[in-house]
């Protein structure tokens, strides 16, 4: 089996990748150059813009809060539609990244550590249900799918701060609708922790400037990285809310079988 290792496509975001090639429904694969997940785009380089123009980028979806957008605004690409869909509308330590210069270093700040304590793994696992059950998450992921359904040509890019949690759930939901296996969905989600490992470790080590408590330092690591259990918590919440993931997709996001087939027609090959 070929190891999942998509190309790093943007200089400004280690976590940016094209979902093209992921196995999906009935032996098909996701089309290349159509579906792009990423971290924030404030440092978009000329070569990044050239790449995105080359794949005919049509829309950028920003899942961050308003405060995050103000702090680190995406660089505007002329002719590209920009849509702000805040999955979480207010600061949520562990997920959102307000008042920081670098999203990878959010949890090296003592105020985050003080707020979240020394059990980062449990905190993050408890936060993931919010990414699928809150009104703002349901409303804005639904709008995300409407945008995808209306994009007959070109590419759509979506992101949050690091591209890990809110963008990660968007990717997982989309891949599920396209018929990808849970193994493939999980593999794509976990790749963020691999891609950003050096930055995550740097942020973790920076905590040593204000604490020598190894439990807190380890907690910071789990706040920054990915875990299969985090993703499972979101999917378990969908099942709890609607009886199944398919039930959630239809009842909460409004994606009927007809709409699902249209999305597969648009994005699978």
Tab-separated table of C-alpha atoms in Angstrom:
chain	number	residue	atom	x	y	z
A	1	UNK	CA	0.000	0.000	0.000
A	2	UNK	CA	1.395	3.416	-1.001
A	3	UNK	CA	2.113	5.709	1.918
A	4	UNK	CA	-0.025	8.840	1.956
A	5	UNK	CA	2.427	11.681	1.371
A	6	UNK	CA	0.863	14.520	-0.643
A	7	UNK	CA	3.134	17.258	-1.918
A	8	UNK	CA	3.687	20.391	0.190
A	9	UNK	CA	2.160	22.951	-2.145
A	10	UNK	CA	2.470	26.317	-0.353
A	11	UNK	CA	5.488	28.017	1.216
A	12	UNK	CA	3.284	29.868	3.696
A	13	UNK	CA	1.690	26.742	5.190
A	14	UNK	CA	3.393	23.417	5.869
A	15	UNK	CA	-0.059	21.964	6.330
A	16	UNK	CA	-1.395	22.929	2.895
A	17	UNK	CA	-2.189	20.020	0.596
A	18	UNK	CA	-4.285	18.950	-2.350
A	19	UNK	CA	-6.700	16.155	-1.444
A	20	UNK	CA	-6.415	14.828	-4.978
A	21	UNK	CA	-5.720	11.110	-5.257
A	22	UNK	CA	-7.413	10.002	-2.037
A	23	UNK	CA	-9.462	6.821	-2.708
A	24	UNK	CA	-13.194	7.464	-2.603
A	25	UNK	CA	-16.528	5.917	-3.605
A	26	UNK	CA	-16.697	2.882	-5.892
A	27	UNK	CA	-13.025	2.752	-6.805
A	28	UNK	CA	-12.812	6.433	-7.742
A	29	UNK	CA	-10.342	9.017	-6.434
A	30	UNK	CA	-10.566	12.674	-5.501
A	31	UNK	CA	-9.709	14.899	-8.458
A	32	UNK	CA	-6.420	16.801	-8.245
A	33	UNK	CA	-6.377	20.587	-8.332
A	34	UNK	CA	-9.898	20.976	-6.942
A	35	UNK	CA	-9.870	20.600	-3.152
A	36	UNK	CA	-7.147	22.289	-1.081
A	37	UNK	CA	-6.840	22.389	2.723
A	38	UNK	CA	-4.417	24.772	4.411
A	39	UNK	CA	-3.386	26.899	7.350
A	40	UNK	CA	-3.825	30.697	7.340
A	41	UNK	CA	-2.595	32.659	4.331
A	42	UNK	CA	-1.159	35.882	5.787
A	43	UNK	CA	2.316	35.010	4.497
A	44	UNK	CA	1.261	33.933	1.026
A	45	UNK	CA	4.308	34.259	-1.217
A	46	UNK	CA	4.423	35.197	-4.915
A	47	UNK	CA	5.137	31.553	-5.767
A	48	UNK	CA	2.172	30.486	-3.601
A	49	UNK	CA	-0.087	32.876	-5.480
A	50	UNK	CA	1.296	31.606	-8.766
A	51	UNK	CA	0.508	28.018	-7.771
A	52	UNK	CA	-3.038	28.906	-6.732
A	53	UNK	CA	-3.668	30.820	-9.941
A	54	UNK	CA	-2.284	27.844	-11.845
A	55	UNK	CA	-4.987	25.569	-10.441
A	56	UNK	CA	-7.634	28.234	-11.096
A	57	UNK	CA	-8.455	28.947	-7.449
A	58	UNK	CA	-12.022	30.230	-7.302
A	59	UNK	CA	-12.786	30.518	-3.572
A	60	UNK	CA	-11.056	30.741	-0.181
A	61	UNK	CA	-13.047	29.691	2.889
A	62	UNK	CA	-11.804	31.016	6.240
A	63	UNK	CA	-13.143	29.118	9.261
A	64	UNK	CA	-11.443	31.397	11.850
A	65	UNK	CA	-13.048	33.831	14.274
A	66	UNK	CA	-13.289	37.513	13.402
A	67	UNK	CA	-10.501	38.314	15.874
A	68	UNK	CA	-8.183	35.766	14.259
A	69	UNK	CA	-8.901	37.265	10.846
A	70	UNK	CA	-8.110	40.777	12.059
A	71	UNK	CA	-4.861	39.682	13.678
A	72	UNK	CA	-3.557	37.752	10.681
A	73	UNK	CA	-5.468	38.704	7.566
A	74	UNK	CA	-5.218	36.479	4.523
A	75	UNK	CA	-3.407	38.052	1.602
A	76	UNK	CA	-5.976	38.954	-1.011
A	77	UNK	CA	-5.753	37.321	-4.425
A	78	UNK	CA	-7.590	39.401	-6.995
A	79	UNK	CA	-10.483	37.625	-8.649
A	80	UNK	CA	-10.800	35.003	-5.900
A	81	UNK	CA	-13.986	34.871	-3.821
A	82	UNK	CA	-13.376	35.067	-0.067
A	83	UNK	CA	-15.917	33.570	2.333
A	84	UNK	CA	-15.728	33.928	6.131
A	85	UNK	CA	-17.468	31.004	7.837
A	86	UNK	CA	-16.557	31.041	11.556
A	87	UNK	CA	-17.061	27.510	12.847
A	88	UNK	CA	-16.484	28.813	16.374
A	89	UNK	CA	-17.621	32.421	16.767
A	90	UNK	CA	-15.753	33.355	19.944
A	91	UNK	CA	-12.395	32.558	21.522
A	92	UNK	CA	-12.098	28.918	22.524
A	93	UNK	CA	-8.690	28.131	24.064
A	94	UNK	CA	-7.444	24.921	22.524
A	95	UNK	CA	-9.015	25.625	19.133
A	96	UNK	CA	-8.848	29.323	18.238
A	97	UNK	CA	-5.607	31.304	18.061
A	98	UNK	CA	-6.260	34.939	19.029
A	99	UNK	CA	-3.639	37.445	20.138
A	100	UNK	CA	-0.651	35.633	18.737
A	101	UNK	CA	1.852	36.331	16.005
A	102	UNK	CA	2.383	32.762	14.890
A	103	UNK	CA	-0.421	30.161	15.044
A	104	UNK	CA	2.093	27.370	15.640
A	105	UNK	CA	3.270	29.067	18.839
A	106	UNK	CA	-0.103	29.732	20.418
A	107	UNK	CA	0.294	27.314	23.275
A	108	UNK	CA	3.771	28.418	24.276
A	109	UNK	CA	1.979	31.352	25.935
A	110	UNK	CA	1.507	31.102	29.707
A	111	UNK	CA	-2.092	32.379	29.551
A	112	UNK	CA	-3.126	29.394	27.418
A	113	UNK	CA	-1.363	27.003	29.760
A	114	UNK	CA	-2.974	28.609	32.793
A	115	UNK	CA	-6.405	28.359	31.197
A	116	UNK	CA	-6.109	24.794	30.006
A	117	UNK	CA	-4.141	23.254	32.864
A	118	UNK	CA	-2.145	20.050	32.630
A	119	UNK	CA	-4.520	17.719	30.844
A	120	UNK	CA	-4.291	18.930	27.271
A	121	UNK	CA	-5.226	15.586	25.730
A	122	UNK	CA	-8.531	15.401	27.612
A	123	UNK	CA	-9.244	19.072	26.948
A	124	UNK	CA	-8.783	18.698	23.203
A	125	UNK	CA	-10.858	15.534	23.091
A	126	UNK	CA	-13.650	17.379	24.922
A	127	UNK	CA	-13.533	20.293	22.467
A	128	UNK	CA	-13.926	18.324	19.236
A	129	UNK	CA	-17.650	17.635	19.752
A	130	UNK	CA	-18.170	21.410	19.639
A	131	UNK	CA	-16.865	21.401	16.077
A	132	UNK	CA	-19.891	19.420	14.921
A	133	UNK	CA	-22.676	20.154	17.410
A	134	UNK	CA	-22.744	23.965	17.835
A	135	UNK	CA	-25.127	26.063	15.771
A	136	UNK	CA	-22.295	28.043	14.173
A	137	UNK	CA	-20.438	24.870	13.148
A	138	UNK	CA	-23.518	23.274	11.586
A	139	UNK	CA	-24.535	26.486	9.822
A	140	UNK	CA	-21.113	27.236	8.395
A	141	UNK	CA	-20.128	23.716	7.391
A	142	UNK	CA	-23.491	23.602	5.586
A	143	UNK	CA	-22.560	26.805	3.723
A	144	UNK	CA	-19.167	25.289	2.915
A	145	UNK	CA	-20.841	22.352	1.196
A	146	UNK	CA	-23.156	24.714	-0.709
A	147	UNK	CA	-20.100	26.524	-2.037
A	148	UNK	CA	-18.490	23.259	-3.092
A	149	UNK	CA	-21.675	22.145	-4.803
A	150	UNK	CA	-21.758	25.370	-6.812
A	151	UNK	CA	-18.106	25.227	-7.921
A	152	UNK	CA	-18.185	23.398	-11.217
A	153	UNK	CA	-14.640	24.334	-12.234
A	154	UNK	CA	-11.428	25.429	-10.545
A	155	UNK	CA	-10.321	24.940	-6.963
A	156	UNK	CA	-11.663	25.697	-3.497
A	157	UNK	CA	-9.249	26.254	-0.576
A	158	UNK	CA	-10.352	26.163	3.062
A	159	UNK	CA	-8.368	26.929	6.196
A	160	UNK	CA	-8.409	27.945	9.843
A	161	UNK	CA	-5.282	29.055	11.745
A	162	UNK	CA	-3.006	26.033	11.677
A	163	UNK	CA	-5.315	24.044	9.415
A	164	UNK	CA	-5.676	21.346	12.055
A	165	UNK	CA	-9.023	21.362	13.853
A	166	UNK	CA	-11.750	23.359	12.078
A	167	UNK	CA	-10.247	22.799	8.634
A	168	UNK	CA	-9.519	19.207	9.651
A	169	UNK	CA	-13.157	18.495	10.455
A	170	UNK	CA	-14.247	20.169	7.213
A	171	UNK	CA	-11.887	17.867	5.317
A	172	UNK	CA	-13.088	14.807	7.218
A	173	UNK	CA	-16.748	15.616	6.519
A	174	UNK	CA	-16.041	16.234	2.852
A	175	UNK	CA	-14.045	13.047	2.407
A	176	UNK	CA	-16.800	11.100	4.143
A	177	UNK	CA	-19.413	12.516	1.755
A	178	UNK	CA	-17.154	11.637	-1.186
A	179	UNK	CA	-17.047	8.034	0.007
A	180	UNK	CA	-13.525	7.842	1.425
A	181	UNK	CA	-12.892	5.161	4.050
A	182	UNK	CA	-12.414	6.086	7.693
A	183	UNK	CA	-8.828	4.887	7.354
A	184	UNK	CA	-8.193	7.410	4.558
A	185	UNK	CA	-10.014	10.176	6.443
A	186	UNK	CA	-7.982	9.515	9.569
A	187	UNK	CA	-4.731	9.306	7.642
A	188	UNK	CA	-5.305	12.727	6.103
A	189	UNK	CA	-6.272	14.214	9.467
A	190	UNK	CA	-3.226	12.806	11.269
A	191	UNK	CA	-0.844	14.075	8.588
A	192	UNK	CA	-1.117	17.559	10.106
A	193	UNK	CA	0.626	16.363	13.260
A	194	UNK	CA	3.415	14.895	11.117
A	195	UNK	CA	3.785	17.900	8.813
A	196	UNK	CA	3.897	20.372	11.691
A	197	UNK	CA	5.883	18.227	14.133
A	198	UNK	CA	8.893	20.542	14.289
A	199	UNK	CA	6.782	23.631	14.965
A	200	UNK	CA	4.699	21.745	17.523
A	201	UNK	CA	7.812	20.609	19.368
A	202	UNK	CA	9.252	24.128	19.255
A	203	UNK	CA	6.087	25.544	20.806
A	204	UNK	CA	6.137	22.829	23.449
A	205	UNK	CA	9.774	23.474	24.346
A	206	UNK	CA	9.114	27.216	24.597
A	207	UNK	CA	6.905	26.492	27.612
A	208	UNK	CA	10.031	25.721	29.610
A	209	UNK	CA	10.630	29.466	29.848
A	210	UNK	CA	7.763	29.798	32.305
A	211	UNK	CA	7.318	26.316	33.833
A	212	UNK	CA	9.349	23.245	34.663
A	213	UNK	CA	6.222	21.155	35.219
A	214	UNK	CA	6.624	18.305	32.729
A	215	UNK	CA	2.906	17.486	32.947
A	216	UNK	CA	2.006	20.971	31.745
A	217	UNK	CA	4.647	20.830	29.005
A	218	UNK	CA	3.309	17.500	27.773
A	219	UNK	CA	-0.186	18.947	27.944
A	220	UNK	CA	0.853	21.758	25.620
A	221	UNK	CA	2.080	19.173	23.118
A	222	UNK	CA	-1.325	17.484	23.009
A	223	UNK	CA	-3.065	20.817	22.545
A	224	UNK	CA	-0.991	21.472	19.428
A	225	UNK	CA	-1.008	18.097	17.717
A	226	UNK	CA	-3.556	15.700	16.255
A	227	UNK	CA	-4.902	12.460	17.700
A	228	UNK	CA	-7.108	9.766	16.287
A	229	UNK	CA	-9.176	10.060	19.468
A	230	UNK	CA	-9.929	13.734	18.788
A	231	UNK	CA	-11.358	12.876	15.387
A	232	UNK	CA	-13.248	9.930	16.857
A	233	UNK	CA	-14.843	12.253	19.424
A	234	UNK	CA	-16.290	14.371	16.607
A	235	UNK	CA	-17.625	11.356	14.708
A	236	UNK	CA	-19.040	9.827	17.900
A	237	UNK	CA	-20.890	13.089	18.535
A	238	UNK	CA	-22.421	12.966	15.051
A	239	UNK	CA	-23.673	9.454	15.785
A	240	UNK	CA	-25.024	10.537	19.167
A	241	UNK	CA	-26.890	13.488	17.650
A	242	UNK	CA	-28.409	11.716	14.667
A	243	UNK	CA	-27.931	7.976	15.099
A	244	UNK	CA	-25.221	7.725	12.459
A	245	UNK	CA	-22.721	9.845	10.558
A	246	UNK	CA	-24.924	9.576	7.465
A	247	UNK	CA	-27.845	10.801	9.560
A	248	UNK	CA	-25.812	13.808	10.678
A	249	UNK	CA	-24.746	14.578	7.113
A	250	UNK	CA	-28.371	14.618	5.971
A	251	UNK	CA	-30.214	15.980	9.008
A	252	UNK	CA	-27.751	18.628	10.176
A	253	UNK	CA	-25.885	19.570	6.993
A	254	UNK	CA	-28.808	19.040	4.641
A	255	UNK	CA	-26.850	16.852	2.235
A	256	UNK	CA	-29.382	14.566	0.588
A	257	UNK	CA	-28.430	11.570	-1.517
A	258	UNK	CA	-28.988	13.685	-4.629
A	259	UNK	CA	-26.617	16.381	-3.368
A	260	UNK	CA	-24.067	13.769	-2.352
A	261	UNK	CA	-24.068	12.318	-5.856
A	262	UNK	CA	-23.608	15.788	-7.352
A	263	UNK	CA	-20.574	16.416	-5.136
A	264	UNK	CA	-19.108	13.068	-6.178
A	265	UNK	CA	-19.707	13.917	-9.828
A	266	UNK	CA	-17.898	17.233	-9.381
A	267	UNK	CA	-14.928	16.083	-7.322
A	268	UNK	CA	-14.236	12.438	-8.131
A	269	UNK	CA	-12.587	10.827	-11.090
